[in-house]
Amino acid sequence: MTRPYVVAIDGPAASGKGTLAKRVAEAFEFAYLDTGSLYRAVGVATLRTGGDPAHPQDALHSALSFDLNLVNDPAIRSRAAGEAASQVAAHPGVRDALLAFQRDFSRVPPGGAPGAVLDGRDIGTVVCPNAHVKLFVTASSEARAHRRWLELRRQGEAVEEAQVLQDIRNRDARDAGRASAPMKIADDALLLDTTELSIEEAVSSAIALVANALRLQPK
Ligand code: DC
């Protein structure tokens, strides 16, 4: 049996990696896993049970009693959930608890799909270091803050754009500065800077990079 294709897409908060990963998965009929949603679910579960996401024991307890249904809850998309996710993600025990699920998804993509696309911070470096293709998606912090601010506004969350920029800078610093599986560019990753690109331009670039690397024709 041939090994399923694995596409790793990493990048900082609000870089657009989620949209690109979803569209790449559709283009090649691969399964898609947003690994940030797992950390967001653990963060929200910790808050809901009255725990502190910065506290390793509280966060680990939520990770070990993980409820997969939470990943579909719109509550995990809030600003507070993003912050809690970044805090729980800094604990090595939490990362270990979520690792097997992510690796299993890449090895045996659901629905018998011929491949899997995973997006996150450490997919190309830790979760799937043997991925067939790795993209690292970036954009300036200002461009990312503007996109995230528009998204939060659409969801009805009233917040200043300057505050969102500050959140993004804090989150980048925590995600890249933690000791356990920090966000970093894999040596063999292809870089995609979306600062000056429209969504459709970024999607076309990502699909072209993956098609070229896998020698596959997109749908
Ligand atoms: O991609 P996102 O913004 O939904 O991720 C939320 C947080 O989860 C992010 O700030 C750091 C953490 N995360 C991680 O540490 N590793 C991943 N593979 C994905 C997300």
Tab-separated table of N, CA, C and O in Angstrom, residues 67-134:
chain	number	residue	atom	x	y	z
A	67	ASP	N	-12.735	16.482	24.135
A	67	ASP	CA	-14.006	16.210	23.463
A	67	ASP	C	-13.921	16.756	22.033
A	67	ASP	O	-13.925	17.971	21.814
A	68	LEU	N	-13.855	15.835	21.075
A	68	LEU	CA	-13.670	16.216	19.671
A	68	LEU	C	-14.816	17.088	19.139
A	68	LEU	O	-14.632	17.856	18.196
A	69	ASN	N	-16.006	16.968	19.769
A	69	ASN	CA	-17.145	17.787	19.311
A	69	ASN	C	-16.872	19.282	19.448
A	69	ASN	O	-17.416	20.088	18.698
A	70	LEU	N	-16.016	19.617	20.422
A	70	LEU	CA	-15.734	21.045	20.676
A	70	LEU	C	-15.066	21.732	19.484
A	70	LEU	O	-15.172	22.948	19.333
A	71	VAL	N	-14.380	20.963	18.632
A	71	VAL	CA	-13.673	21.614	17.523
A	71	VAL	C	-14.644	22.239	16.524
A	71	VAL	O	-14.262	23.075	15.718
A	72	ASN	N	-15.915	21.828	16.578
A	72	ASN	CA	-16.916	22.420	15.678
A	72	ASN	C	-17.719	23.535	16.342
A	72	ASN	O	-18.640	24.072	15.741
A	73	ASP	N	-17.379	23.865	17.592
A	73	ASP	CA	-18.118	24.888	18.323
A	73	ASP	C	-17.592	26.276	17.927
A	73	ASP	O	-16.385	26.530	18.045
A	74	PRO	N	-18.464	27.177	17.438
A	74	PRO	CA	-17.998	28.512	17.031
A	74	PRO	C	-17.276	29.256	18.158
A	74	PRO	O	-16.465	30.147	17.899
A	75	ALA	N	-17.527	28.860	19.413
A	75	ALA	CA	-16.874	29.530	20.558
A	75	ALA	C	-15.349	29.428	20.492
A	75	ALA	O	-14.642	30.279	21.037
A	76	ILE	N	-14.832	28.424	19.802
A	76	ILE	CA	-13.365	28.277	19.770
A	76	ILE	C	-12.712	29.306	18.843
A	76	ILE	O	-11.498	29.396	18.770
A	77	ARG	N	-13.535	30.065	18.108
A	77	ARG	CA	-12.981	31.056	17.166
A	77	ARG	C	-12.824	32.438	17.790
A	77	ARG	O	-12.407	33.371	17.107
A	78	SER	N	-13.210	32.609	19.049
A	78	SER	CA	-13.148	33.945	19.662
A	78	SER	C	-11.694	34.337	19.960
A	78	SER	O	-10.789	33.502	19.931
A	79	ARG	N	-11.539	35.628	20.268
A	79	ARG	CA	-10.218	36.142	20.621
A	79	ARG	C	-9.695	35.459	21.884
A	79	ARG	O	-8.532	35.063	21.975
A	80	ALA	N	-10.582	35.304	22.863
A	80	ALA	CA	-10.176	34.687	24.132
A	80	ALA	C	-9.744	33.239	23.909
A	80	ALA	O	-8.795	32.749	24.531
A	81	ALA	N	-10.424	32.554	22.988
A	81	ALA	CA	-10.082	31.152	22.708
A	81	ALA	C	-8.699	31.057	22.060
A	81	ALA	O	-7.923	30.147	22.377
A	82	GLY	N	-8.375	32.009	21.178
A	82	GLY	CA	-7.056	32.018	20.535
A	82	GLY	C	-5.955	32.208	21.573
A	82	GLY	O	-4.910	31.548	21.527
A	83	GLU	N	-6.210	33.076	22.504
A	83	GLU	CA	-5.243	33.360	23.565
A	83	GLU	C	-5.074	32.119	24.474
A	83	GLU	O	-3.953	31.706	24.780
A	84	ALA	N	-6.201	31.521	24.852
A	84	ALA	CA	-6.140	30.328	25.711
A	84	ALA	C	-5.434	29.187	24.981
A	84	ALA	O	-4.642	28.447	25.584
A	85	ALA	N	-5.684	29.072	23.668
A	85	ALA	CA	-5.046	28.012	22.868
A	85	ALA	C	-3.538	28.171	22.896
A	85	ALA	O	-2.788	27.207	23.102
A	86	SER	N	-3.082	29.389	22.698
A	86	SER	CA	-1.640	29.637	22.669
A	86	SER	C	-1.017	29.339	24.037
A	86	SER	O	0.120	28.850	24.123
A	87	GLN	N	-1.776	29.580	25.112
A	87	GLN	CA	-1.252	29.290	26.460
A	87	GLN	C	-1.173	27.783	26.718
A	87	GLN	O	-0.149	27.280	27.177
A	88	VAL	N	-2.265	27.059	26.398
A	88	VAL	CA	-2.220	25.605	26.671
A	88	VAL	C	-1.187	24.919	25.776
A	88	VAL	O	-0.575	23.920	26.164
A	89	ALA	N	-0.972	25.489	24.571
A	89	ALA	CA	-0.054	24.879	23.601
A	89	ALA	C	1.395	24.960	24.046
A	89	ALA	O	2.254	24.274	23.492
A	90	ALA	N	1.678	25.785	25.034
A	90	ALA	CA	3.064	25.906	25.503
A	90	ALA	C	3.449	24.771	26.456
A	90	ALA	O	4.629	24.581	26.743
A	91	HIS	N	2.461	23.986	26.936
A	91	HIS	CA	2.763	22.911	27.894
A	91	HIS	C	3.113	21.614	27.139
A	91	HIS	O	2.283	21.115	26.363
A	92	PRO	N	4.305	21.053	27.373
A	92	PRO	CA	4.718	19.847	26.645
A	92	PRO	C	3.724	18.688	26.802
A	92	PRO	O	3.485	17.945	25.849
A	93	GLY	N	3.112	18.541	28.000
A	93	GLY	CA	2.172	17.434	28.225
A	93	GLY	C	0.959	17.550	27.308
A	93	GLY	O	0.447	16.542	26.789
A	94	VAL	N	0.488	18.762	27.115
A	94	VAL	CA	-0.664	18.992	26.233
A	94	VAL	C	-0.283	18.629	24.798
A	94	VAL	O	-1.024	17.938	24.086
A	95	ARG	N	0.896	19.042	24.373
A	95	ARG	CA	1.333	18.760	22.995
A	95	ARG	C	1.436	17.241	22.784
A	95	ARG	O	1.007	16.721	21.764
A	96	ASP	N	2.007	16.543	23.783
A	96	ASP	CA	2.131	15.081	23.678
A	96	ASP	C	0.760	14.438	23.566
A	96	ASP	O	0.560	13.499	22.788
A	97	ALA	N	-0.191	14.938	24.366
A	97	ALA	CA	-1.524	14.330	24.391
A	97	ALA	C	-2.220	14.473	23.040
A	97	ALA	O	-3.058	13.646	22.682
A	98	LEU	N	-1.885	15.516	22.276
A	98	LEU	CA	-2.562	15.733	20.985
A	98	LEU	C	-1.783	15.173	19.794
A	98	LEU	O	-2.288	15.154	18.670
A	99	LEU	N	-0.568	14.705	20.067
A	99	LEU	CA	0.311	14.297	18.959
A	99	LEU	C	-0.197	13.062	18.209
A	99	LEU	O	-0.233	13.050	16.970
A	100	ALA	N	-0.592	12.034	18.947
A	100	ALA	CA	-0.973	10.775	18.293
A	100	ALA	C	-2.168	10.992	17.361
A	100	ALA	O	-2.196	10.466	16.239
A	101	PHE	N	-3.136	11.778	17.806
A	101	PHE	CA	-4.322	12.028	16.976
A	101	PHE	C	-3.911	12.658	15.634
A	101	PHE	O	-4.380	12.256	14.568
A	102	GLN	N	-2.990	13.632	15.715
A	102	GLN	CA	-2.562	14.329	14.493
A	102	GLN	C	-1.788	13.382	13.570
A	102	GLN	O	-1.986	13.368	12.355
A	103	ARG	N	-0.901	12.582	14.160
A	103	ARG	CA	-0.105	11.650	13.335
A	103	ARG	C	-0.994	10.584	12.706
A	103	ARG	O	-0.826	10.233	11.538
A	104	ASP	N	-1.960	10.075	13.494
A	104	ASP	CA	-2.874	9.060	12.947
A	104	ASP	C	-3.653	9.637	11.768
A	104	ASP	O	-3.864	8.962	10.757
A	105	PHE	N	-4.073	10.880	11.900
A	105	PHE	CA	-4.830	11.526	10.814
A	105	PHE	C	-3.987	11.558	9.535
A	105	PHE	O	-4.487	11.302	8.447
A	106	SER	N	-2.694	11.855	9.680
A	106	SER	CA	-1.834	11.941	8.490
A	106	SER	C	-1.532	10.562	7.912
A	106	SER	O	-1.378	10.401	6.703
A	107	ARG	N	-1.450	9.551	8.770
A	107	ARG	CA	-1.094	8.199	8.288
A	107	ARG	C	-2.285	7.505	7.655
A	107	ARG	O	-2.150	6.764	6.686
A	108	VAL	N	-3.469	7.715	8.267
A	108	VAL	CA	-4.694	7.084	7.761
A	108	VAL	C	-5.754	8.186	7.609
A	108	VAL	O	-6.600	8.369	8.486
A	109	PRO	N	-5.685	8.945	6.507
A	109	PRO	CA	-6.634	10.058	6.370
A	109	PRO	C	-8.071	9.544	6.357
A	109	PRO	O	-8.362	8.526	5.729
A	110	PRO	N	-8.981	10.220	7.079
A	110	PRO	CA	-10.368	9.768	7.155
A	110	PRO	C	-11.013	9.676	5.770
A	110	PRO	O	-10.635	10.398	4.852
A	111	GLY	N	-11.972	8.765	5.665
A	111	GLY	CA	-12.734	8.623	4.421
A	111	GLY	C	-11.921	7.983	3.309
A	111	GLY	O	-12.291	8.052	2.140
A	112	GLY	N	-10.791	7.382	3.661
A	112	GLY	CA	-9.968	6.738	2.634
A	112	GLY	C	-9.357	7.730	1.658
A	112	GLY	O	-8.987	7.366	0.531
A	113	ALA	N	-9.234	8.990	2.057
A	113	ALA	CA	-8.652	10.006	1.170
A	113	ALA	C	-7.209	9.627	0.831
A	113	ALA	O	-6.518	9.020	1.659
A	114	PRO	N	-6.766	9.991	-0.387
A	114	PRO	CA	-5.399	9.609	-0.794
A	114	PRO	C	-4.313	10.454	-0.139
A	114	PRO	O	-3.127	10.217	-0.344
A	115	GLY	N	-4.721	11.447	0.658
A	115	GLY	CA	-3.723	12.285	1.312
A	115	GLY	C	-4.363	13.126	2.393
A	115	GLY	O	-5.588	13.115	2.574
A	116	ALA	N	-3.505	13.833	3.142
A	116	ALA	CA	-3.997	14.684	4.228
A	116	ALA	C	-3.249	16.006	4.211
A	116	ALA	O	-2.050	16.045	3.906
A	117	VAL	N	-3.987	17.061	4.517
A	117	VAL	CA	-3.378	18.386	4.704
A	117	VAL	C	-3.570	18.743	6.170
A	117	VAL	O	-4.693	18.688	6.678
A	118	LEU	N	-2.490	19.058	6.856
A	118	LEU	CA	-2.585	19.494	8.260
A	118	LEU	C	-2.010	20.893	8.343
A	118	LEU	O	-0.949	21.159	7.756
A	119	ASP	N	-2.702	21.786	9.045
A	119	ASP	CA	-2.103	23.106	9.247
A	119	ASP	C	-1.915	23.380	10.724
A	119	ASP	O	-2.664	22.876	11.562
A	120	GLY	N	-0.850	24.159	11.021
A	120	GLY	CA	-0.546	24.454	12.428
A	120	GLY	C	0.716	25.271	12.568
A	120	GLY	O	0.961	26.201	11.788
A	121	ARG	N	1.503	24.918	13.580
A	121	ARG	CA	2.757	25.645	13.833
A	121	ARG	C	3.973	24.717	13.713
A	121	ARG	O	5.065	25.162	13.424
A	122	ASP	N	3.750	23.420	14.015
A	122	ASP	CA	4.875	22.477	14.125
A	122	ASP	C	4.636	21.239	13.265
A	122	ASP	O	5.177	20.185	13.547
A	123	ILE	N	3.804	21.373	12.224
A	123	ILE	CA	3.486	20.177	11.428
A	123	ILE	C	4.714	19.705	10.649
A	123	ILE	O	5.071	18.526	10.692
A	124	GLY	N	5.400	20.628	9.994
A	124	GLY	CA	6.566	20.238	9.191
A	124	GLY	C	7.788	19.899	10.027
A	124	GLY	O	8.691	19.213	9.561
A	125	THR	N	7.813	20.366	11.270
A	125	THR	CA	9.006	20.137	12.100
A	125	THR	C	8.854	18.956	13.055
A	125	THR	O	9.795	18.216	13.286
A	126	VAL	N	7.641	18.780	13.639
A	126	VAL	CA	7.471	17.771	14.701
A	126	VAL	C	6.415	16.718	14.357
A	126	VAL	O	6.669	15.517	14.463
A	127	VAL	N	5.222	17.164	13.945
A	127	VAL	CA	4.116	16.209	13.757
A	127	VAL	C	4.374	15.325	12.528
A	127	VAL	O	4.257	14.099	12.612
A	128	CYS	N	4.724	15.929	11.411
A	128	CYS	CA	4.940	15.178	10.160
A	128	CYS	C	6.247	15.617	9.512
A	128	CYS	O	6.237	16.225	8.428
A	129	PRO	N	7.386	15.305	10.157
A	129	PRO	CA	8.655	15.769	9.569
A	129	PRO	C	8.943	15.144	8.202
A	129	PRO	O	9.753	15.667	7.451
A	130	ASN	N	8.241	14.018	7.885
A	130	ASN	CA	8.455	13.389	6.570
A	130	ASN	C	7.377	13.769	5.561
A	130	ASN	O	7.184	13.067	4.567
A	131	ALA	N	6.666	14.859	5.808
A	131	ALA	CA	5.619	15.289	4.868
A	131	ALA	C	6.196	15.416	3.458
A	131	ALA	O	7.367	15.778	3.298
A	132	HIS	N	5.362	15.119	2.453
A	132	HIS	CA	5.829	15.192	1.057
A	132	HIS	C	6.073	16.628	0.629
A	132	HIS	O	6.892	16.891	-0.234
A	133	VAL	N	5.297	17.530	1.204
A	133	VAL	CA	5.501	18.944	0.878
A	133	VAL	C	5.163	19.782	2.103
A	133	VAL	O	4.209	19.475	2.837
A	134	LYS	N	5.988	20.803	2.335
A	134	LYS	CA	5.800	21.682	3.499
A	134	LYS	C	5.739	23.127	3.014
A	134	LYS	O	6.628	23.568	2.284
